[in-house]
Amino acid sequence: MDADRFVFGDGKLTATVSAQGAELVSLKLPDGVDVLWDAGPAWRRHSPVLFPIVGRLPDDRATIDGKPYRMTQHGFARDCAFQWVERNPDSCTLSLEADDQTLAVFPFRFRLWLTYQISDGKLTVLYTVRNMEEGRELPFSLGAHPAFRWPLEKDGKREEYRLTFEEPEPEPIRRLEDGLLDSASRPTPVDGATLLLRDDLFVDDAIIFDRIRSRAVTFGRPGGLALRVSWHGFPELGVWTKPGAPFLCIEPWQGYATPHGFKGEFRDKPGVVSVQPGQEWSANWCVSVVQG
């Protein structure tokens, strides 16, 4: 058995997960088509785990109990080696625990589990964070960042693709400015429940839905292969690509980049959740193939 990667599935979907970053690196259909981005030159990741922050901090610094700690964009979990907990024909579980390296940049003891499960052609990714501290809360953010091929099919045209939300999304969106959350909201680009995908939508980086109503979106083109992505426990959603790149990231989040002007303690940063000693937080996202 490969110590670094594990392949599992149910005949309808086959996934490959890497111990490095507990990252999903492949998601194949029965005909061999991989709907996950291949980490090509445009962006060298597939589906990183964002923990204990989502987005950037001002000057890449978190203030914790009055002391500054350096932490770069999206945190450190995506660059850590996770340990295998279980490997089964249709699932796997990996974990990451605080050690001297993580404590140097994030002075909290935690345990983070990821469980990947495929059942009836649907992949579910479950995140669980446990506070291993004695006597103090654990503050953090956590986000998913899966990148799907755009277009999904070789004969598809990128301009035919859209995101269809399960609910109309009339609320304003947020944008980034120099990596931090712009203080001003902007009108939603979603028309009813439909977002027609174009490269110019992403010139200003991600589209951030911080008041989203939906808990699922469908990504695809009319009459073609499509993916349904749903989530539970994540209150925000980011949608991102590099303009012109052949992938689209659909990102359920708990938290987002620090707002411009915020100078307080990390625990008070908008989007951060706090877990009591010995308690756990969990959330999940799912993806399945549907018809566009």
Coordinates of C-alpha atoms in Angstrom, one line a residue:
M1 CA 0.0 0.0 0.0
D2 CA 1.3 3.4 -1.0
A3 CA 2.2 5.3 2.2
D4 CA 1.7 8.7 0.5
R5 CA -1.4 8.2 -1.6
F6 CA -4.6 6.1 -1.2
V7 CA -7.1 5.2 -4.0
F8 CA -10.7 4.3 -3.1
G9 CA -14.2 4.4 -4.6
D10 CA -17.5 2.6 -5.3
G11 CA -17.4 2.0 -9.0
K12 CA -19.2 5.2 -9.8
L13 CA -16.4 7.5 -8.5
T14 CA -12.8 6.8 -7.7
A15 CA -10.8 9.2 -5.5
T16 CA -7.1 9.6 -4.7
V17 CA -6.1 11.3 -1.5
S18 CA -2.5 12.3 -0.5
A19 CA -1.1 12.2 3.0
Q20 CA 0.6 15.5 2.2
G21 CA -1.9 18.1 3.2
A22 CA -4.7 15.4 3.4
E23 CA -5.4 16.7 -0.2
L24 CA -7.8 15.2 -2.7
V25 CA -5.7 14.9 -5.8
S26 CA -8.0 13.0 -8.2
L27 CA -11.7 12.3 -8.7
K28 CA -12.4 10.0 -11.6
L29 CA -15.6 8.9 -13.4
P30 CA -16.0 5.2 -14.5
D31 CA -14.8 6.2 -18.0
G32 CA -11.5 7.5 -16.6
V33 CA -12.4 11.2 -16.9
D34 CA -10.9 13.2 -14.0
V35 CA -13.1 16.1 -13.0
L36 CA -10.6 17.5 -10.5
W37 CA -7.9 20.0 -11.6
D38 CA -4.5 18.4 -12.2
A39 CA -2.4 21.0 -10.4
G40 CA -0.9 22.2 -13.7
P41 CA 1.2 25.3 -14.1
A42 CA -1.7 27.7 -13.7
W43 CA -2.1 26.7 -10.0
R44 CA -0.1 23.9 -8.4
R45 CA -2.7 22.6 -6.0
H46 CA -5.8 20.4 -6.4
S47 CA -8.0 20.8 -3.3
P48 CA -6.0 22.2 -0.3
V49 CA -7.2 22.3 3.3
L50 CA -7.4 25.9 4.6
F51 CA -6.6 25.9 8.4
P52 CA -6.3 27.6 10.8
I53 CA -7.1 30.6 8.6
V54 CA -8.9 31.3 5.4
G55 CA -7.3 34.0 3.2
R56 CA -4.7 36.4 4.4
L57 CA -3.9 38.2 7.6
P58 CA -2.5 41.8 7.6
D59 CA 1.3 41.5 7.1
D60 CA 0.8 37.8 7.5
R61 CA 0.6 38.3 11.3
A62 CA -2.0 37.0 13.8
T63 CA -2.1 38.7 17.2
I64 CA -2.7 36.0 19.9
D65 CA -2.8 37.1 23.5
G66 CA -1.0 40.3 22.5
K67 CA 1.9 38.5 20.7
P68 CA 2.4 38.5 16.9
Y69 CA 2.6 35.1 15.1
R70 CA 3.6 34.8 11.5
M71 CA 1.1 32.8 9.4
T72 CA 0.9 33.0 5.6
Q73 CA -2.1 32.8 3.4
H74 CA -4.6 29.9 4.2
G75 CA -2.6 28.6 7.1
F76 CA -0.2 25.7 7.4
A77 CA -2.4 22.5 7.2
R78 CA -2.1 22.3 3.4
D79 CA 1.7 21.9 3.7
C80 CA 1.7 19.4 6.6
A81 CA 2.1 15.6 6.4
F82 CA -1.1 14.0 7.9
Q83 CA -1.2 10.6 9.5
W84 CA -3.4 7.8 8.1
V85 CA -6.1 6.8 10.6
E86 CA -8.1 4.4 8.5
R87 CA -8.1 3.2 4.8
N88 CA -11.0 1.3 3.5
P89 CA -12.3 0.3 0.0
D90 CA -14.7 3.3 0.0
S91 CA -13.2 5.8 2.5
C92 CA -10.2 7.0 4.4
T93 CA -9.4 9.2 7.4
L94 CA -6.4 11.3 8.1
S95 CA -5.4 13.4 11.1
L96 CA -3.1 16.3 12.0
E97 CA -2.1 17.1 15.6
A98 CA -0.3 20.2 16.9
D99 CA 3.4 19.8 17.3
D100 CA 6.4 22.0 18.0
Q101 CA 6.3 23.3 14.4
T102 CA 2.6 24.3 14.5
L103 CA 2.8 25.7 18.0
A104 CA 5.5 28.1 16.9
V105 CA 3.1 29.8 14.5
F106 CA -0.3 28.9 16.2
P107 CA 0.0 28.4 19.9
F108 CA -2.9 26.1 20.4
R109 CA -3.2 22.3 20.8
F110 CA -5.7 20.8 18.3
R111 CA -6.5 17.7 16.4
L112 CA -7.8 18.0 12.8
W113 CA -9.4 15.0 11.1
L114 CA -10.5 14.6 7.5
T115 CA -12.7 11.7 6.4
Y116 CA -13.3 11.1 2.7
Q117 CA -16.3 8.8 2.0
I118 CA -17.7 7.7 -1.4
S119 CA -21.2 6.2 -1.5
D120 CA -23.6 5.8 -4.4
G121 CA -21.5 8.0 -6.6
K122 CA -21.1 10.9 -4.1
L123 CA -18.0 12.0 -2.4
T124 CA -18.4 13.5 1.1
V125 CA -15.5 15.3 2.8
L126 CA -15.9 15.7 6.6
Y127 CA -13.7 18.0 8.7
T128 CA -13.5 17.7 12.5
V129 CA -11.5 20.0 14.7
R130 CA -11.0 19.1 18.4
N131 CA -9.8 21.5 21.0
M132 CA -6.9 19.7 22.9
E133 CA -6.2 22.7 25.1
E134 CA -6.9 22.7 28.8
G135 CA -8.8 25.7 30.1
R136 CA -8.9 27.9 27.0
E137 CA -10.9 28.2 23.8
L138 CA -9.5 27.2 20.4
P139 CA -10.1 30.0 17.7
F140 CA -9.7 29.1 14.0
S141 CA -11.2 29.3 10.6
L142 CA -11.3 26.4 8.1
G143 CA -12.1 26.2 4.4
A144 CA -12.3 23.8 1.5
H145 CA -10.7 24.7 -1.8
P146 CA -11.5 22.1 -4.4
A147 CA -10.6 23.0 -8.0
F148 CA -12.7 21.4 -10.8
R149 CA -11.8 21.3 -14.5
W150 CA -13.4 24.1 -16.5
P151 CA -14.5 22.8 -18.9
L152 CA -15.4 19.4 -17.5
E153 CA -15.5 17.8 -20.9
K154 CA -12.9 18.1 -23.7
D155 CA -15.5 19.3 -26.2
G156 CA -17.0 21.8 -23.9
K157 CA -16.5 25.5 -24.2
R158 CA -15.7 27.5 -21.1
E159 CA -18.2 30.3 -22.0
E160 CA -21.1 27.7 -21.9
Y161 CA -20.5 27.0 -18.2
R162 CA -22.5 28.4 -15.3
L163 CA -23.1 28.0 -11.6
T164 CA -26.7 27.4 -10.7
F165 CA -27.5 28.0 -7.0
E166 CA -30.3 26.1 -5.2
E167 CA -31.7 29.5 -4.1
P168 CA -31.8 33.0 -5.6
E169 CA -28.8 35.0 -4.4
P170 CA -29.7 38.7 -4.4
E171 CA -27.4 39.7 -1.5
P172 CA -24.3 41.8 -2.2
I173 CA -20.9 40.0 -2.4
R174 CA -17.5 40.8 -1.0
R175 CA -14.2 41.2 -2.8
L176 CA -10.5 41.4 -1.9
E177 CA -8.2 44.4 -2.1
D178 CA -4.5 43.6 -1.8
G179 CA -5.4 40.2 -0.3
L180 CA -7.6 41.6 2.4
L181 CA -11.4 41.9 2.5
D182 CA -12.6 45.1 1.0
S183 CA -14.8 47.1 3.4
A184 CA -17.3 47.8 0.7
S185 CA -19.8 45.2 -0.6
R186 CA -20.6 45.0 -4.3
P187 CA -23.7 44.0 -6.2
T188 CA -24.1 40.3 -6.8
P189 CA -23.2 39.0 -10.3
V190 CA -25.8 36.2 -9.8
D191 CA -28.9 36.7 -11.9
G192 CA -31.6 35.1 -9.9
A193 CA -30.0 31.7 -9.2
T194 CA -27.6 31.7 -12.2
L195 CA -24.1 32.9 -12.4
L196 CA -22.8 32.8 -16.0
L197 CA -19.1 32.1 -15.8
R198 CA -16.7 34.5 -17.4
D199 CA -13.0 35.2 -16.8
D200 CA -13.6 38.9 -16.2
L201 CA -15.6 38.0 -13.0
F202 CA -12.3 37.0 -11.4
V203 CA -10.1 39.9 -12.3
D204 CA -10.6 41.1 -8.7
D205 CA -9.8 37.7 -7.3
A206 CA -12.5 35.5 -5.6
I207 CA -16.2 36.2 -5.4
I208 CA -17.0 35.9 -1.8
F209 CA -20.6 35.1 -0.7
D210 CA -20.7 36.0 2.9
R211 CA -24.5 36.1 3.1
I212 CA -25.3 33.1 0.9
R213 CA -28.7 31.4 1.1
S214 CA -27.9 28.3 -0.9
R215 CA -26.3 25.2 0.5
A216 CA -25.6 23.7 -3.0
V217 CA -24.6 24.7 -6.5
T218 CA -24.5 22.9 -9.8
F219 CA -21.5 23.6 -12.0
G220 CA -21.8 22.6 -15.7
R221 CA -23.2 23.5 -19.1
P222 CA -26.7 22.9 -20.3
G223 CA -27.1 19.3 -21.5
G224 CA -23.6 18.3 -20.5
L225 CA -21.7 16.8 -17.7
A226 CA -22.2 18.7 -14.4
L227 CA -21.2 18.6 -10.8
R228 CA -23.4 19.2 -7.8
V229 CA -21.5 20.6 -4.8
S230 CA -23.3 20.9 -1.5
W231 CA -22.1 21.8 2.0
H232 CA -23.2 21.8 5.6
G233 CA -21.7 23.7 8.5
F234 CA -19.9 26.3 6.3
P235 CA -21.6 29.7 6.4
E236 CA -19.6 31.3 3.5
L237 CA -18.7 30.4 -0.1
G238 CA -15.8 31.5 -2.3
V239 CA -15.7 31.0 -6.1
W240 CA -12.3 31.6 -7.7
T241 CA -10.1 31.0 -10.7
K242 CA -7.1 32.7 -12.3
P243 CA -8.6 34.4 -15.4
G244 CA -8.0 32.1 -18.4
A245 CA -7.0 29.1 -16.3
P246 CA -8.9 25.8 -17.0
F247 CA -10.3 25.3 -13.5
L248 CA -12.9 26.7 -11.2
C249 CA -12.7 26.5 -7.4
I250 CA -16.0 26.1 -5.4
E251 CA -15.0 26.8 -1.8
P252 CA -17.2 26.3 1.3
W253 CA -15.6 28.4 4.1
Q254 CA -15.9 29.1 7.8
G255 CA -14.2 32.4 7.7
Y256 CA -12.4 34.6 5.1
A257 CA -9.6 37.1 4.7
T258 CA -9.2 39.7 7.4
P259 CA -11.1 42.9 6.7
H260 CA -9.1 46.0 5.9
G261 CA -8.5 48.0 9.1
F262 CA -8.9 45.1 11.6
K263 CA -6.2 45.2 14.2
G264 CA -7.6 43.1 17.1
E265 CA -6.9 39.7 18.5
F266 CA -7.1 36.8 16.2
R267 CA -10.0 35.3 18.3
D268 CA -12.0 38.5 17.5
K269 CA -11.4 38.4 13.7
P270 CA -14.6 38.2 11.7
G271 CA -15.2 34.6 10.6
V272 CA -13.3 32.9 13.4
V273 CA -15.1 30.3 15.4
S274 CA -14.0 29.3 19.0
V275 CA -14.3 25.8 20.4
Q276 CA -14.4 25.1 24.1
P277 CA -11.8 22.7 25.7
G278 CA -12.5 19.1 24.8
Q279 CA -15.2 20.0 22.3
E280 CA -15.3 19.6 18.6
W281 CA -16.4 21.5 15.5
S282 CA -17.3 19.8 12.2
A283 CA -18.5 20.6 8.7
N284 CA -18.6 18.8 5.4
W285 CA -19.0 19.3 1.6
C286 CA -20.1 16.8 -1.0
V287 CA -19.8 16.4 -4.8
S288 CA -21.7 14.2 -7.2
V289 CA -22.1 14.0 -11.0
V290 CA -25.4 15.2 -12.4
Q291 CA -26.7 16.3 -15.8
G292 CA -26.4 19.9 -16.7

